[in-house]
PDB file of C-alpha atoms in Angstrom:
ATOM      1  CA  MET A  34       5.030   0.074  21.604  1.00 91.00           C
ATOM      2  CA  HIS A  35       1.969   2.120  20.768  1.00 90.00           C
ATOM      3  CA  HIS A  36       0.903   1.304  17.217  1.00 89.00           C
ATOM      4  CA  LEU A  37       0.761   5.004  16.336  1.00 93.00           C
ATOM      5  CA  LYS A  38       4.418   5.438  17.322  1.00 96.00           C
ATOM      6  CA  LEU A  39       5.442   2.308  15.421  1.00 95.00           C
ATOM      7  CA  MET A  40       3.559   3.560  12.356  1.00 95.00           C
ATOM      8  CA  LYS A  41       5.387   6.898  12.413  1.00 97.00           C
ATOM      9  CA  LEU A  42       8.768   5.180  12.834  1.00 98.00           C
ATOM     10  CA  LEU A  43       8.015   2.836   9.918  1.00 97.00           C
ATOM     11  CA  TYR A  44       6.926   5.754   7.725  1.00 98.00           C
ATOM     12  CA  LEU A  45      10.100   7.678   8.566  1.00 98.00           C
ATOM     13  CA  ALA A  46      12.176   4.564   7.836  1.00 98.00           C
ATOM     14  CA  ASP A  47      10.565   4.067   4.428  1.00 98.00           C
ATOM     15  CA  ARG A  48      11.009   7.768   3.673  1.00 98.00           C
ATOM     16  CA  LEU A  49      14.719   7.648   4.567  1.00 98.00           C
ATOM     17  CA  SER A  50      15.145   4.453   2.555  1.00 98.00           C
ATOM     18  CA  TRP A  51      13.673   6.189  -0.507  1.00 98.00           C
ATOM     19  CA  GLN A  52      16.067   9.074   0.098  1.00 98.00           C
ATOM     20  CA  GLU A  53      19.208   6.980   0.540  1.00 97.00           C
ATOM     21  CA  ASN A  54      18.511   3.824  -1.488  1.00 96.00           C
ATOM     22  CA  ASP A  55      15.796   4.709  -4.049  1.00 96.00           C
ATOM     23  CA  TYR A  56      13.511   1.968  -2.697  1.00 95.00           C
ATOM     24  CA  PRO A  57      11.373   1.438   0.424  1.00 96.00           C
ATOM     25  CA  ILE A  58      11.737  -1.130   3.165  1.00 95.00           C
ATOM     26  CA  THR A  59       8.047  -2.061   3.315  1.00 93.00           C
ATOM     27  CA  GLY A  60       6.674  -1.645  -0.203  1.00 91.00           C
ATOM     28  CA  ASP A  61       3.462  -0.334   1.363  1.00 95.00           C
ATOM     29  CA  ASP A  62       1.178   2.484   0.169  1.00 96.00           C
ATOM     30  CA  TYR A  63       1.255   5.835   1.980  1.00 98.00           C
ATOM     31  CA  TYR A  64      -1.742   7.862   3.111  1.00 98.00           C
ATOM     32  CA  SER A  65      -2.302  11.080   5.021  1.00 97.00           C
ATOM     33  CA  LEU A  66      -4.578  10.420   7.990  1.00 96.00           C
ATOM     34  CA  PRO A  67      -5.540  12.805  10.799  1.00 95.00           C
ATOM     35  CA  TYR A  68      -2.622  11.628  12.976  1.00 93.00           C
ATOM     36  CA  GLY A  69      -0.091  11.906  10.155  1.00 94.00           C
ATOM     37  CA  PRO A  70       1.257   9.703   7.378  1.00 97.00           C
ATOM     38  CA  VAL A  71       0.647   5.955   7.549  1.00 96.00           C
ATOM     39  CA  LEU A  72       1.537   2.747   5.743  1.00 96.00           C
ATOM     40  CA  SER A  73      -1.874   1.575   4.577  1.00 94.00           C
ATOM     41  CA  LYS A  74      -1.593  -2.227   4.578  1.00 90.00           C
ATOM     42  CA  THR A  75       0.483  -2.218   7.757  1.00 89.00           C
ATOM     43  CA  LEU A  76      -2.197  -0.127   9.468  1.00 89.00           C
ATOM     44  CA  ASP A  77      -4.828  -2.636   8.358  1.00 86.00           C
ATOM     45  CA  LEU A  78      -2.767  -5.440   9.912  1.00 84.00           C
ATOM     46  CA  MET A  79      -2.411  -3.456  13.139  1.00 83.00           C
ATOM     47  CA  HIS A  80      -6.194  -3.123  13.207  1.00 79.00           C
ATOM     48  CA  GLY A  81      -6.560  -6.884  13.056  1.00 73.00           C
ATOM     49  CA  GLU A  82      -7.320  -7.517   9.410  1.00 67.00           C
ATOM     50  CA  THR A  83      -5.902 -10.726   8.025  1.00 59.00           C
ATOM     51  CA  LEU A  84      -3.653 -10.782   4.997  1.00 57.00           C
ATOM     52  CA  SER A  85      -6.381 -12.387   2.907  1.00 54.00           C
ATOM     53  CA  GLN A  86      -8.608  -9.368   3.616  1.00 54.00           C
ATOM     54  CA  ILE A  87      -5.997  -6.884   2.413  1.00 52.00           C
ATOM     55  CA  LYS A  88      -5.919  -6.513  -1.344  1.00 53.00           C
ATOM     56  CA  GLY A  89      -2.423  -6.851  -2.736  1.00 51.00           C
ATOM     57  CA  ALA A  90      -0.825  -7.903   0.545  1.00 52.00           C
ATOM     58  CA  ASN A  91       1.982 -10.402   0.302  1.00 49.00           C
ATOM     59  CA  ALA A  92       2.068 -13.455   2.507  1.00 44.00           C
ATOM     60  CA  SER A  93       3.957 -12.688   5.682  1.00 60.00           C
ATOM     61  CA  ALA A  94       4.475 -13.848   9.211  1.00 65.00           C
ATOM     62  CA  TRP A  95       2.560 -10.924  10.754  1.00 71.00           C
ATOM     63  CA  ASP A  96       0.221 -13.060  12.868  1.00 71.00           C
ATOM     64  CA  LYS A  97       3.069 -15.359  13.830  1.00 75.00           C
ATOM     65  CA  TRP A  98       5.299 -12.554  15.108  1.00 75.00           C
ATOM     66  CA  ILE A  99       3.159  -9.518  15.952  1.00 80.00           C
ATOM     67  CA  LYS A 100       0.494  -9.249  18.623  1.00 79.00           C
ATOM     68  CA  SER A 101      -1.859  -6.285  19.022  1.00 77.00           C
ATOM     69  CA  ASP A 102      -3.767  -5.552  22.201  1.00 74.00           C
ATOM     70  CA  GLU A 103      -6.810  -3.531  23.191  1.00 73.00           C
ATOM     71  CA  ASN A 104      -4.602  -0.603  24.265  1.00 75.00           C
ATOM     72  CA  TYR A 105      -3.477   0.058  20.684  1.00 77.00           C
ATOM     73  CA  SER A 106      -0.071  -1.424  21.352  1.00 80.00           C
ATOM     74  CA  VAL A 107       1.892  -3.958  19.362  1.00 82.00           C
ATOM     75  CA  LYS A 108       4.568  -6.302  20.605  1.00 82.00           C
ATOM     76  CA  LEU A 109       6.347  -9.456  19.592  1.00 81.00           C
ATOM     77  CA  ALA A 110       4.106 -12.490  19.912  1.00 80.00           C
ATOM     78  CA  LYS A 111       7.062 -14.745  20.687  1.00 79.00           C
ATOM     79  CA  ALA A 112      10.699 -14.485  21.642  1.00 83.00           C
ATOM     80  CA  VAL A 113      13.308 -13.885  18.974  1.00 80.00           C
ATOM     81  CA  ASP A 114      16.123 -16.401  18.741  1.00 80.00           C
ATOM     82  CA  GLU A 115      18.953 -14.000  17.955  1.00 77.00           C
ATOM     83  CA  SER A 116      21.357 -16.915  17.591  1.00 80.00           C
ATOM     84  CA  ASP A 117      19.439 -18.073  14.496  1.00 78.00           C
ATOM     85  CA  GLU A 118      21.716 -16.850  11.698  1.00 72.00           C
ATOM     86  CA  TYR A 119      18.814 -16.858   9.221  1.00 71.00           C
ATOM     87  CA  PHE A 120      16.352 -14.869  11.335  1.00 71.00           C
ATOM     88  CA  TRP A 121      17.713 -11.505  10.191  1.00 67.00           C
ATOM     89  CA  ASP A 122      18.025 -12.497   6.513  1.00 72.00           C
ATOM     90  CA  HIS A 123      14.721 -10.845   5.595  1.00 77.00           C
ATOM     91  CA  LEU A 124      16.244  -7.385   5.872  1.00 85.00           C
ATOM     92  CA  SER A 125      19.190  -6.145   3.863  1.00 88.00           C
ATOM     93  CA  ILE A 126      22.126  -4.524   5.608  1.00 90.00           C
ATOM     94  CA  ASN A 127      20.905  -1.197   4.184  1.00 94.00           C
ATOM     95  CA  ASP A 128      17.427  -1.802   5.655  1.00 95.00           C
ATOM     96  CA  GLU A 129      18.906  -2.586   9.067  1.00 93.00           C
ATOM     97  CA  GLU A 130      21.032   0.574   8.931  1.00 96.00           C
ATOM     98  CA  ILE A 131      18.005   2.706   8.026  1.00 98.00           C
ATOM     99  CA  LEU A 132      15.925   1.226  10.857  1.00 96.00           C
ATOM    100  CA  THR A 133      18.767   1.814  13.315  1.00 97.00           C
ATOM    101  CA  LYS A 134      19.197   5.442  12.179  1.00 98.00           C
ATOM    102  CA  ILE A 135      15.479   6.122  12.542  1.00 98.00           C
ATOM    103  CA  PHE A 136      15.206   4.477  15.953  1.00 98.00           C
ATOM    104  CA  ASP A 137      18.327   6.264  17.213  1.00 98.00           C
ATOM    105  CA  LYS A 138      16.963   9.619  16.047  1.00 98.00           C
ATOM    106  CA  TYR A 139      13.237   9.257  16.846  1.00 98.00           C
ATOM    107  CA  GLY A 140      12.817   6.223  19.104  1.00 97.00           C
ATOM    108  CA  HIS A 141      12.945   8.355  22.260  1.00 97.00           C
ATOM    109  CA  PHE A 142      10.053  10.563  21.056  1.00 97.00           C
ATOM    110  CA  GLU A 143       6.712  10.142  22.814  1.00 96.00           C
ATOM    111  CA  THR A 144       3.909   8.998  20.502  1.00 95.00           C
ATOM    112  CA  PHE A 145       2.223  12.363  20.078  1.00 96.00           C
ATOM    113  CA  ALA A 146       5.536  14.184  19.710  1.00 97.00           C
ATOM    114  CA  LEU A 147       6.082  11.983  16.630  1.00 96.00           C
ATOM    115  CA  VAL A 148       2.564  12.801  15.423  1.00 96.00           C
ATOM    116  CA  GLU A 149       3.365  16.497  15.805  1.00 96.00           C
ATOM    117  CA  TYR A 150       6.684  16.039  13.998  1.00 97.00           C
ATOM    118  CA  THR A 151       5.034  14.286  11.035  1.00 96.00           C
ATOM    119  CA  HIS A 152       2.470  17.113  10.790  1.00 95.00           C
ATOM    120  CA  ASN A 153       5.216  19.721  10.481  1.00 95.00           C
ATOM    121  CA  LYS A 154       5.533  20.844   6.848  1.00 94.00           C
ATOM    122  CA  ASP A 155       9.202  21.710   7.476  1.00 95.00           C
ATOM    123  CA  TYR A 156       9.930  18.005   8.048  1.00 96.00           C
ATOM    124  CA  ILE A 157       7.190  16.051   6.236  1.00 97.00           C
ATOM    125  CA  PRO A 158       5.800  18.373   3.544  1.00 97.00           C
ATOM    126  CA  GLU A 159       4.036  15.556   1.673  1.00 97.00           C
ATOM    127  CA  TRP A 160       1.531  15.078   4.519  1.00 96.00           C
ATOM    128  CA  GLU A 161      -1.711  16.971   3.938  1.00 95.00           C
ATOM    129  CA  ASN A 162      -4.493  17.322   6.483  1.00 94.00           C
ATOM    130  CA  PRO A 163      -7.203  14.954   5.230  1.00 95.00           C
ATOM    131  CA  LYS A 164      -9.837  16.744   7.346  1.00 94.00           C
ATOM    132  CA  GLY A 165     -11.034  13.639   9.166  1.00 92.00           C
ATOM    133  CA  SER A 166     -10.656  11.295   6.211  1.00 95.00           C
ATOM    134  CA  SER A 167      -7.684   9.874   4.326  1.00 96.00           C
ATOM    135  CA  LYS A 168      -5.743  11.036   1.298  1.00 97.00           C
ATOM    136  CA  LYS A 169      -3.216   9.022  -0.699  1.00 98.00           C
ATOM    137  CA  ILE A 170       0.318  10.413  -0.626  1.00 98.00           C
ATOM    138  CA  ASP A 171       1.533  10.418  -4.200  1.00 97.00           C
ATOM    139  CA  LEU A 172       4.918   8.709  -4.405  1.00 97.00           C
ATOM    140  CA  ARG A 173       6.190  11.250  -6.943  1.00 97.00           C
ATOM    141  CA  THR A 174       5.337  14.042  -4.506  1.00 97.00           C
ATOM    142  CA  LEU A 175       7.153  12.281  -1.666  1.00 98.00           C
ATOM    143  CA  LEU A 176      10.200  11.717  -3.885  1.00 98.00           C
ATOM    144  CA  GLN A 177      10.232  15.387  -4.929  1.00 98.00           C
ATOM    145  CA  HIS A 178      10.088  16.486  -1.288  1.00 97.00           C
ATOM    146  CA  ILE A 179      13.094  14.345  -0.348  1.00 98.00           C
ATOM    147  CA  GLY A 180      15.132  15.965  -3.118  1.00 97.00           C
ATOM    148  CA  LYS A 181      14.921  13.511  -6.009  1.00 98.00           C
ATOM    149  CA  THR A 182      15.314  15.056  -9.458  1.00 98.00           C
ATOM    150  CA  PRO A 183      12.743  14.393 -12.206  1.00 98.00           C
ATOM    151  CA  GLN A 184      15.278  12.069 -13.863  1.00 98.00           C
ATOM    152  CA  GLU A 185      15.845  10.136 -10.631  1.00 98.00           C
ATOM    153  CA  ILE A 186      12.095   9.820 -10.112  1.00 98.00           C
ATOM    154  CA  GLU A 187      11.643   8.435 -13.629  1.00 98.00           C
ATOM    155  CA  TYR A 188      14.446   5.934 -13.016  1.00 97.00           C
ATOM    156  CA  ILE A 189      12.791   4.842  -9.742  1.00 97.00           C
ATOM    157  CA  PHE A 190       9.442   4.299 -11.475  1.00 96.00           C
ATOM    158  CA  GLU A 191      11.076   2.410 -14.348  1.00 96.00           C
ATOM    159  CA  ASP A 192      12.884   0.215 -11.827  1.00 95.00           C
ATOM    160  CA  MET A 193       9.635  -0.436  -9.932  1.00 94.00           C
ATOM    161  CA  GLU A 194       7.900  -1.376 -13.176  1.00 95.00           C
ATOM    162  CA  LEU A 195      10.716  -3.762 -14.104  1.00 94.00           C
ATOM    163  CA  LYS A 196      10.636  -5.423 -10.666  1.00 90.00           C
ATOM    164  CA  ALA A 197       6.848  -5.812 -10.912  1.00 88.00           C
ATOM    165  CA  ALA A 198       7.227  -7.435 -14.344  1.00 91.00           C
ATOM    166  CA  PHE A 199       9.767  -9.902 -12.941  1.00 88.00           C
ATOM    167  CA  ASP A 200       7.460 -10.667 -10.007  1.00 83.00           C
ATOM    168  CA  ARG A 201       4.566 -11.351 -12.387  1.00 85.00           C
ATOM    169  CA  ALA A 202       6.756 -13.560 -14.581  1.00 88.00           C
ATOM    170  CA  PHE A 203       7.974 -15.645 -11.658  1.00 86.00           C
ATOM    171  CA  GLN A 204       4.476 -15.919 -10.194  1.00 80.00           C
ATOM    172  CA  GLY A 205       3.090 -17.142 -13.510  1.00 67.00           C
ATOM    173  CA  HIS A 206       0.845 -14.128 -14.184  1.00 58.00           C
TER     174      HIS A 206
END
């Protein structure tokens, strides 16, 4: 799959997860780039950066499972053993449902049709033309555009802060 198409599908999945579940699937940062919204750390990985080069990236199996090629495509680096009952444990049932909804709705789109879709203010109003550069998409702005109330947004940020505090406590920081 072209990495640009995958990026748009992942952004749409995170956006829908925020809308339905009040949390993202990826935990990545969002930016407006000339071809639409992106997940920043995921884009860095697609461009071949290692996890140690990406500030704040969590350890993952990216290099073990994902292979990029010179044609800007990504694919699985090895076969998936679907009989392994633990393979799918990294995603919640909600995450799997979100990914399925997004792929069912947008998976048939050609790459640049998805780019066009994510540039449309009627569908993705938080994207702003960065004029050849990049611009961070403020999470509060995204949450407002998907219909979250100010109270819901405050709850989401309080929950994120609490989760970060637990992570720091368990990591010994």
